[in-house]
CSV table of C-alpha atoms in Angstrom, one decimal:
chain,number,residue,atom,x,y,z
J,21,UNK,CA,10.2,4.9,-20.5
J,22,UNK,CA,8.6,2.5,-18.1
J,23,UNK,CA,9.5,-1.3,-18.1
J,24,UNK,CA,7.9,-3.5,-16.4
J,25,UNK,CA,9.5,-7.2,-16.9
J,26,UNK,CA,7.0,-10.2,-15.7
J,27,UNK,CA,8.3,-13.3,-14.4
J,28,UNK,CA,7.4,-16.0,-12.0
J,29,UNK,CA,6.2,-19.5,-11.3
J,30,UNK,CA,4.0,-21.7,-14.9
J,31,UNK,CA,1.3,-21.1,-13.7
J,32,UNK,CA,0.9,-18.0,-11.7
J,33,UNK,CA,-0.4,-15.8,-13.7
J,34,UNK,CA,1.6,-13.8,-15.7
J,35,UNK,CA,0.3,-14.2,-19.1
J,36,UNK,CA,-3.3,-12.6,-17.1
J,37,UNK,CA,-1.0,-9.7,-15.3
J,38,UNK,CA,0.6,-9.2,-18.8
J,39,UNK,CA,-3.4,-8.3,-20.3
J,40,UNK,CA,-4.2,-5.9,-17.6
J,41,UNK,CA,-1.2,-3.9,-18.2
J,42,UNK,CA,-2.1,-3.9,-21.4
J,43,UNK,CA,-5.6,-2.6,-20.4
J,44,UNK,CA,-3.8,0.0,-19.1
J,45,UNK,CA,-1.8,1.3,-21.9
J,46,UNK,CA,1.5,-0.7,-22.1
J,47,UNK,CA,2.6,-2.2,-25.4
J,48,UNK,CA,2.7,-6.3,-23.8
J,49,UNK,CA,4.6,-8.6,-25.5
J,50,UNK,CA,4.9,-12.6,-24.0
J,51,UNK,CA,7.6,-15.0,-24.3
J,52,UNK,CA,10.0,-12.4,-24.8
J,53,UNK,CA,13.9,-13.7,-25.7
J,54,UNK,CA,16.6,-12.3,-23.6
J,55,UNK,CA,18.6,-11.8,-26.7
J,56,UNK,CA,16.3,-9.4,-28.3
J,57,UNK,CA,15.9,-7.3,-25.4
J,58,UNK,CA,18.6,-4.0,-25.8
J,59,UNK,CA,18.0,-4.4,-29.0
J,60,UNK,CA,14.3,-3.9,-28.7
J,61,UNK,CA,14.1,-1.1,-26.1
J,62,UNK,CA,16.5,0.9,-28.3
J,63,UNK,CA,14.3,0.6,-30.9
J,64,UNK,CA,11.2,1.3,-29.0
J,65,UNK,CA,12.4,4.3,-27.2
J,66,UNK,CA,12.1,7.0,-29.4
J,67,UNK,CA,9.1,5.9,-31.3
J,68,UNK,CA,6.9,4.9,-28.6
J,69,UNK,CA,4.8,7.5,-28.0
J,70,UNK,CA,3.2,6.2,-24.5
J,71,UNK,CA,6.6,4.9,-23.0
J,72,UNK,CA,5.2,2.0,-21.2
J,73,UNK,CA,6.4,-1.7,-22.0
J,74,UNK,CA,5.7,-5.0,-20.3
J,75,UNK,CA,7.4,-8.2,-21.3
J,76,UNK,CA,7.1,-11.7,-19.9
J,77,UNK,CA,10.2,-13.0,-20.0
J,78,UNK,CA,10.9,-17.0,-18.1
J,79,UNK,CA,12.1,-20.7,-18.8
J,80,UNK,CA,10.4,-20.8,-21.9
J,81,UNK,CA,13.8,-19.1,-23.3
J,82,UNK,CA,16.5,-21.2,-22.7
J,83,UNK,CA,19.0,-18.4,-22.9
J,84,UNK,CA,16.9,-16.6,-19.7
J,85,UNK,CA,18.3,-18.1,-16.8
J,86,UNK,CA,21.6,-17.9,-17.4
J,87,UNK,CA,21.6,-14.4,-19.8
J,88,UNK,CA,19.4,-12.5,-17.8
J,89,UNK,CA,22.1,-10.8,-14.5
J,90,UNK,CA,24.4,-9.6,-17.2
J,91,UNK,CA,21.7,-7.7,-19.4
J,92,UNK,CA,19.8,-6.4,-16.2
J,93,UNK,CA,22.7,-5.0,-15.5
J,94,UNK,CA,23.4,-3.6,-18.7
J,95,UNK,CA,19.9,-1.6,-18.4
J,96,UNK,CA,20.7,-0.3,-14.9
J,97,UNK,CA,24.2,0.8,-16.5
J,98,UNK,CA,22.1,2.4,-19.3
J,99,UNK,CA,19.7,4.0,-16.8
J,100,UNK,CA,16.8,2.6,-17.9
J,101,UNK,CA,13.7,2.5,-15.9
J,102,UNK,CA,12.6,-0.7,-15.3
J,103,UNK,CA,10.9,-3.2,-12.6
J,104,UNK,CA,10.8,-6.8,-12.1
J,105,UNK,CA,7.4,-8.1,-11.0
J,106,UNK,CA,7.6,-11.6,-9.8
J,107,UNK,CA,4.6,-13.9,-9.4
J,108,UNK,CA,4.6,-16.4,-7.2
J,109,UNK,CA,1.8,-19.1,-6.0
J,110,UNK,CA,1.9,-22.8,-3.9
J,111,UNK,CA,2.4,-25.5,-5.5
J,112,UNK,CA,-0.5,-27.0,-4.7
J,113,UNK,CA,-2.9,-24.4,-7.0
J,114,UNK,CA,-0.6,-24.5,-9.9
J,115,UNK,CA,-1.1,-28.0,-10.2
J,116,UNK,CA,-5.0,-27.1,-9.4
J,117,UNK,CA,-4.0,-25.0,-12.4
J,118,UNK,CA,-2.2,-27.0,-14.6
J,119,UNK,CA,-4.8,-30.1,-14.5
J,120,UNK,CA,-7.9,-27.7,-15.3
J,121,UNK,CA,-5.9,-26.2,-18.4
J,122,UNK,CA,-4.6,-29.5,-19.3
J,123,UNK,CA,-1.1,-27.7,-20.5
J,124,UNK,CA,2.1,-29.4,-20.1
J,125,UNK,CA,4.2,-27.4,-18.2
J,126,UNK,CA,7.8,-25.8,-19.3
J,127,UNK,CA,9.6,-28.4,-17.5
J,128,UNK,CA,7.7,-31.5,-18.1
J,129,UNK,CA,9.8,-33.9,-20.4
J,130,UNK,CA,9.3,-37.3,-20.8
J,131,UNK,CA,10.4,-39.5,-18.1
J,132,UNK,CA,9.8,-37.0,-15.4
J,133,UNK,CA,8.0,-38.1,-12.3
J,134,UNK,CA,5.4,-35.5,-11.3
J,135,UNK,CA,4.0,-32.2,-11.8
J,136,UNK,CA,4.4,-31.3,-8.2
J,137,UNK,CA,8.6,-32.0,-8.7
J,138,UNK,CA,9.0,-29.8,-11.9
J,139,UNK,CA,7.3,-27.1,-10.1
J,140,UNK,CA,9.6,-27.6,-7.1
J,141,UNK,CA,12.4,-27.7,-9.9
J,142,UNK,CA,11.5,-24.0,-11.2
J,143,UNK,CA,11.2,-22.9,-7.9
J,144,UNK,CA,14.2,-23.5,-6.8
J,145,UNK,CA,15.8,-22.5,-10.7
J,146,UNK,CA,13.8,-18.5,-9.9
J,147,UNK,CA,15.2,-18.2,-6.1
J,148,UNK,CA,17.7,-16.0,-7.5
J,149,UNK,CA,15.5,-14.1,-9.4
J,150,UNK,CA,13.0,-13.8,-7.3
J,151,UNK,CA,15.2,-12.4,-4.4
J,152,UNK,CA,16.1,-9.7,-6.9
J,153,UNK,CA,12.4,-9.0,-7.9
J,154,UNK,CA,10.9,-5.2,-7.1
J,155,UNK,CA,7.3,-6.4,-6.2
J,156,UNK,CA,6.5,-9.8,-5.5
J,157,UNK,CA,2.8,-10.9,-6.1
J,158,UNK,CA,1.4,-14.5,-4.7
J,159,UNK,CA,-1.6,-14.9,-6.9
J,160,UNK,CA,-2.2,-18.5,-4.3
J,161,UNK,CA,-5.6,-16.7,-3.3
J,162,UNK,CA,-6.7,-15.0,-6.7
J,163,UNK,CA,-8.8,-16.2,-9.5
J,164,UNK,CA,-8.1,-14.4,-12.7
J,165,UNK,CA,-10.7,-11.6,-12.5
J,166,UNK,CA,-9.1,-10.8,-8.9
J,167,UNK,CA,-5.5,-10.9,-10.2
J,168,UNK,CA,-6.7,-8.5,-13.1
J,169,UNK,CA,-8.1,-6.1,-10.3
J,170,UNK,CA,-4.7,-6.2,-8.5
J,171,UNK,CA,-2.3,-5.5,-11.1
J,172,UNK,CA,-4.7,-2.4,-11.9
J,173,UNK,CA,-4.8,-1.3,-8.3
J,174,UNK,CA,-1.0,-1.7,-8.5
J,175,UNK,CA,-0.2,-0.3,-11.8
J,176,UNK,CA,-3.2,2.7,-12.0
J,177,UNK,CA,-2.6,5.9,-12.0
J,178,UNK,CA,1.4,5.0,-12.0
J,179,UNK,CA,3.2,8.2,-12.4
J,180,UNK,CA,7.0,7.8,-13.6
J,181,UNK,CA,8.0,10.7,-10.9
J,182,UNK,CA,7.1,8.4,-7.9
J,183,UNK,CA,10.0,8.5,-5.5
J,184,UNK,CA,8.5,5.1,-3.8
J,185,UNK,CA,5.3,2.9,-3.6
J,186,UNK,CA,4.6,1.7,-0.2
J,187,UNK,CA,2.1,-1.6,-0.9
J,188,UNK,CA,0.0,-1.9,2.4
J,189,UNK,CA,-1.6,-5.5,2.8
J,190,UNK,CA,-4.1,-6.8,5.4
J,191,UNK,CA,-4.5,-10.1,6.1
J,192,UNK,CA,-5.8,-12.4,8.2
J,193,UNK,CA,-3.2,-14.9,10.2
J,194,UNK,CA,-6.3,-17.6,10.1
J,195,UNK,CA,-5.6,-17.6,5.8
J,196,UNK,CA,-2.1,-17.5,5.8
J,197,UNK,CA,0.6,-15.0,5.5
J,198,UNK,CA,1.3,-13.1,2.4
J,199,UNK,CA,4.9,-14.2,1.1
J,200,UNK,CA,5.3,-11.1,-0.7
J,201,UNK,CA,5.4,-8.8,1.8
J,202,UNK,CA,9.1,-7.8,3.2
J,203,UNK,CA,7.7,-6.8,6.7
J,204,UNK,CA,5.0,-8.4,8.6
J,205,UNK,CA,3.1,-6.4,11.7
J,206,UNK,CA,0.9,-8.7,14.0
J,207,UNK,CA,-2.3,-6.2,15.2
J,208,UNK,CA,-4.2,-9.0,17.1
J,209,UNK,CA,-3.3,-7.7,20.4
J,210,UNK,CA,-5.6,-4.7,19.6
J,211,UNK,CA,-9.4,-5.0,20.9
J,212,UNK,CA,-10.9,-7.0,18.3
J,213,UNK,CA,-14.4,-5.0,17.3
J,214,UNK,CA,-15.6,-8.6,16.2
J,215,UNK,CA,-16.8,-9.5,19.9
J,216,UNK,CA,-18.9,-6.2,19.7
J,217,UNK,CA,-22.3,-7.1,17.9
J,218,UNK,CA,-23.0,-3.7,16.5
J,219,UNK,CA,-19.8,-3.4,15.3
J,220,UNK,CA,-19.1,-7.3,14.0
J,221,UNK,CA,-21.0,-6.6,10.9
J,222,UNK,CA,-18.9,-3.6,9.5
J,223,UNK,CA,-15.1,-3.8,8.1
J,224,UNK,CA,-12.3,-1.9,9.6
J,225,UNK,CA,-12.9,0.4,6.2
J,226,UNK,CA,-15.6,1.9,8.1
J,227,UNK,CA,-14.8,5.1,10.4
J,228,UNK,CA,-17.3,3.5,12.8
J,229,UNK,CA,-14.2,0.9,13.1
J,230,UNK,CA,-11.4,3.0,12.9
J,231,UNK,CA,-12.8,5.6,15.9
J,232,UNK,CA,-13.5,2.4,18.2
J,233,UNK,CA,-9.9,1.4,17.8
J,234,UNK,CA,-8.4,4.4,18.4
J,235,UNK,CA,-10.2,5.1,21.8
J,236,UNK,CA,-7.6,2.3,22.9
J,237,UNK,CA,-4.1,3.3,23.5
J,238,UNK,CA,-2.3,0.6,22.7
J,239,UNK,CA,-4.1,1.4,19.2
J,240,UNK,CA,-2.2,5.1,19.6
J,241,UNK,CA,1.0,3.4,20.4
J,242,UNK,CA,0.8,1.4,17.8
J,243,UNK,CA,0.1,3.6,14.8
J,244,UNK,CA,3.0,6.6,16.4
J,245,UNK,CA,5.3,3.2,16.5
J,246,UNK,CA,4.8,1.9,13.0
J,247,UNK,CA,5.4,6.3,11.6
J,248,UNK,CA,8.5,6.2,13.9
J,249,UNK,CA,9.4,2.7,11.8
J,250,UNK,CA,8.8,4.0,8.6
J,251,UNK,CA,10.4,6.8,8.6
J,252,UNK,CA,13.5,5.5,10.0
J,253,UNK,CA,13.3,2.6,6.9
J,254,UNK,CA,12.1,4.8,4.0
J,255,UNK,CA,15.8,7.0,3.3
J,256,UNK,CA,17.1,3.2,3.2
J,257,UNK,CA,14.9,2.2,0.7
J,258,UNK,CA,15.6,5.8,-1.0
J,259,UNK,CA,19.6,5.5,-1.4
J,260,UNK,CA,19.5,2.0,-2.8
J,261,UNK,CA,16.8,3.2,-5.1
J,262,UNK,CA,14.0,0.7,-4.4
J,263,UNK,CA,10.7,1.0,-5.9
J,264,UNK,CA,8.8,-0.8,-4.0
J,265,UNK,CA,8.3,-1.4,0.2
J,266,UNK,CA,5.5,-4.2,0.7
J,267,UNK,CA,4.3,-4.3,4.5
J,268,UNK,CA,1.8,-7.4,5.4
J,269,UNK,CA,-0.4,-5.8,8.4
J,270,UNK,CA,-2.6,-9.2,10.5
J,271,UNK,CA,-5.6,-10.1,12.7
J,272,UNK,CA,-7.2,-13.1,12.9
J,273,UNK,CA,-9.4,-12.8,9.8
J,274,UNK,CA,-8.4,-9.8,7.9
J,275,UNK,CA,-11.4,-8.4,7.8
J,276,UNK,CA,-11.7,-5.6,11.4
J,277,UNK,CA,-8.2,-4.5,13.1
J,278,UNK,CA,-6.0,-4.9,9.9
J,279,UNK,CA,-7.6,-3.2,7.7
J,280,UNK,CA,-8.4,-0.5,10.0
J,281,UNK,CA,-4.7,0.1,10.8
J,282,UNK,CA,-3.5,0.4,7.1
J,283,UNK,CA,-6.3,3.0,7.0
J,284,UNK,CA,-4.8,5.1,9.5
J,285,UNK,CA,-1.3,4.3,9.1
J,286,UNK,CA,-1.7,5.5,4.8
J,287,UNK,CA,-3.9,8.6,5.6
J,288,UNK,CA,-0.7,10.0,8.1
J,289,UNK,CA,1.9,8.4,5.8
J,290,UNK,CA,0.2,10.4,2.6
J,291,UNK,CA,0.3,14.1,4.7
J,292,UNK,CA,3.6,13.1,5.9
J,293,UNK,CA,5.6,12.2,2.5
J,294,UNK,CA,3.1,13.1,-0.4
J,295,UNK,CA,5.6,12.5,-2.8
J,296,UNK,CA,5.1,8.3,-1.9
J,297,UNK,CA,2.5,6.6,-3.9
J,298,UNK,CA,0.3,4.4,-1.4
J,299,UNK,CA,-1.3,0.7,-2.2
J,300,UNK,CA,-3.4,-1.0,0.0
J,301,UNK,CA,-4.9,-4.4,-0.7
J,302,UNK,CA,-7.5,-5.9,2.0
J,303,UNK,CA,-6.6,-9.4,1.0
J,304,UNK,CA,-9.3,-11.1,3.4
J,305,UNK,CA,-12.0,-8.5,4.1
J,306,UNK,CA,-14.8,-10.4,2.3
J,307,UNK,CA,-13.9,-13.5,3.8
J,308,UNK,CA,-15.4,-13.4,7.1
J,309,UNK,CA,-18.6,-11.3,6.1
J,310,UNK,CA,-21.0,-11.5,9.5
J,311,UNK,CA,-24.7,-11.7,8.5
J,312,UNK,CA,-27.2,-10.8,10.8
């Protein structure tokens, strides 16, 4: 059985992550207690006949907080299979959030000076758990048709024999860097096809992009570097049984050199360890479109 347990930030997005797995097959349950949860999964095991379940599970419960090390580990104890997807955002769009929904958030009791300091509050309540978490998500960027179309590229097509997922994103430094990702690979040092007027209006999604990059050797020595990395990392990952490896991959505006790499750097990493599952998310490609 699959179990994926949602948590994260008021306002980032979970009850929207919890629908598209739902879209996808998973029995979703929100606001789920603690308390109830051995109990439930022992219940659900043998008569679910699709084996996937997603539960929001955050402050809401009171019990949470302080209940939920002791029964995580009672489920790795039990062997269950089971992920924690986080979701993070700033605080500056979750109040954005918060003051076009007009809902009070978990926190908010009377007497309490801002939105902006209960926010800060949970944040700091979740480091814990977020530190823990098996995929990190920072919906700061998404609207909730985009978040929908992330979780499905992330959750799609899962298959329960996956070894590892390797989530590739490109970004572009100019737009931040992803917090999610647990390695971060600067590319702007590669000729950026941007200056080149035929090439400015195609992404690095385009071969047209990926065979200009790789005429330059620093392009080569980059790619063979980043293989060498991996596979030194990847047996780590594999004996402390991590799920997921999330790599952020930069240029200036996401939209050329990154993506480009992650294209190369996923077609050698799925002939080298087909057994991997590989994500890649172009987190700024549309951003700076060039129109002639």
């Amino acid at each position: 059985m699959n179990i994926v347990i949602i948590t994260g930030l008021s306002g980032s997005g979970k009850s929207t992550a919890l629908k598209a797995l739902e879209d996808l097959g998973y029995l979703s349950i929100d606001n789920f207690p603690i308390r109830l949860l051995l109990q439930f999964l022992e219940e659900v095991e043998e008569s679910l006949e699709n084996k996937k379940v997603a539960l929001v599970m955050d402050i809401r419960d009171k019990y949470f907080l302080k209940e939920y090390p002791s029964v995580f580990e009672i489920l790795k104890k039990k062997k269950y299979n089971f992920e924690i997807l986080f979701l993070d955002a700033r605080s500056d769009v979750i109040i954005t959030r918060f003051n076009q929904t007009r809902r009070i958030h978990p926190l908010m009791k009377e007497g309490s000076k801002s939105l902006k300091e209960v926010i800060e509050k949970e944040r700091e309540l979740l480091r814990d758990l977020k530190e823990i978490a098996d995929l990190i998500v920072d919906t700061s960027d998404f609207n909730v048709h985009q978040l929908r179309n992330e979780i499905f590229r992330l959750y799609r097509d899962r298959s329960s024999d996956r070894a590892l997922i390797i989530h590739l994103i490109g970004f572009g430094y100019k737009y931040g860097i992803p917090s999610e990702a647990s390695f971060l690979f600067d590319v702007r040092f590669l000729p950026n096809p941007y200056f080149v007027d035929s090439l400015k209006p195609l992404s690095g999604k385009e071969d047209t992009i990926k065979k200009y990059l790789l005429n330059f050797p620093e392009t080569l020595k980059l790619v063979e570097y980043l293989e060498s990395f991996l596979e030194w990392l990847i047996p780590f990952y594999y004996k402390d049984n991590k799920q997921y490896l999330t790599i952020g991959i930069g240029c200036t505006g996401g939209r050329h050199r990154s993506p480009a790499i992650i294209e190369i750097l996923s077609q050698r990493l799925k002939e080298k360890y087909p057994e991997i599952e590989i994500v890649k998310t172009y987190r700024d490609i549309e951003k700076d479109v060039y129109h002639q």
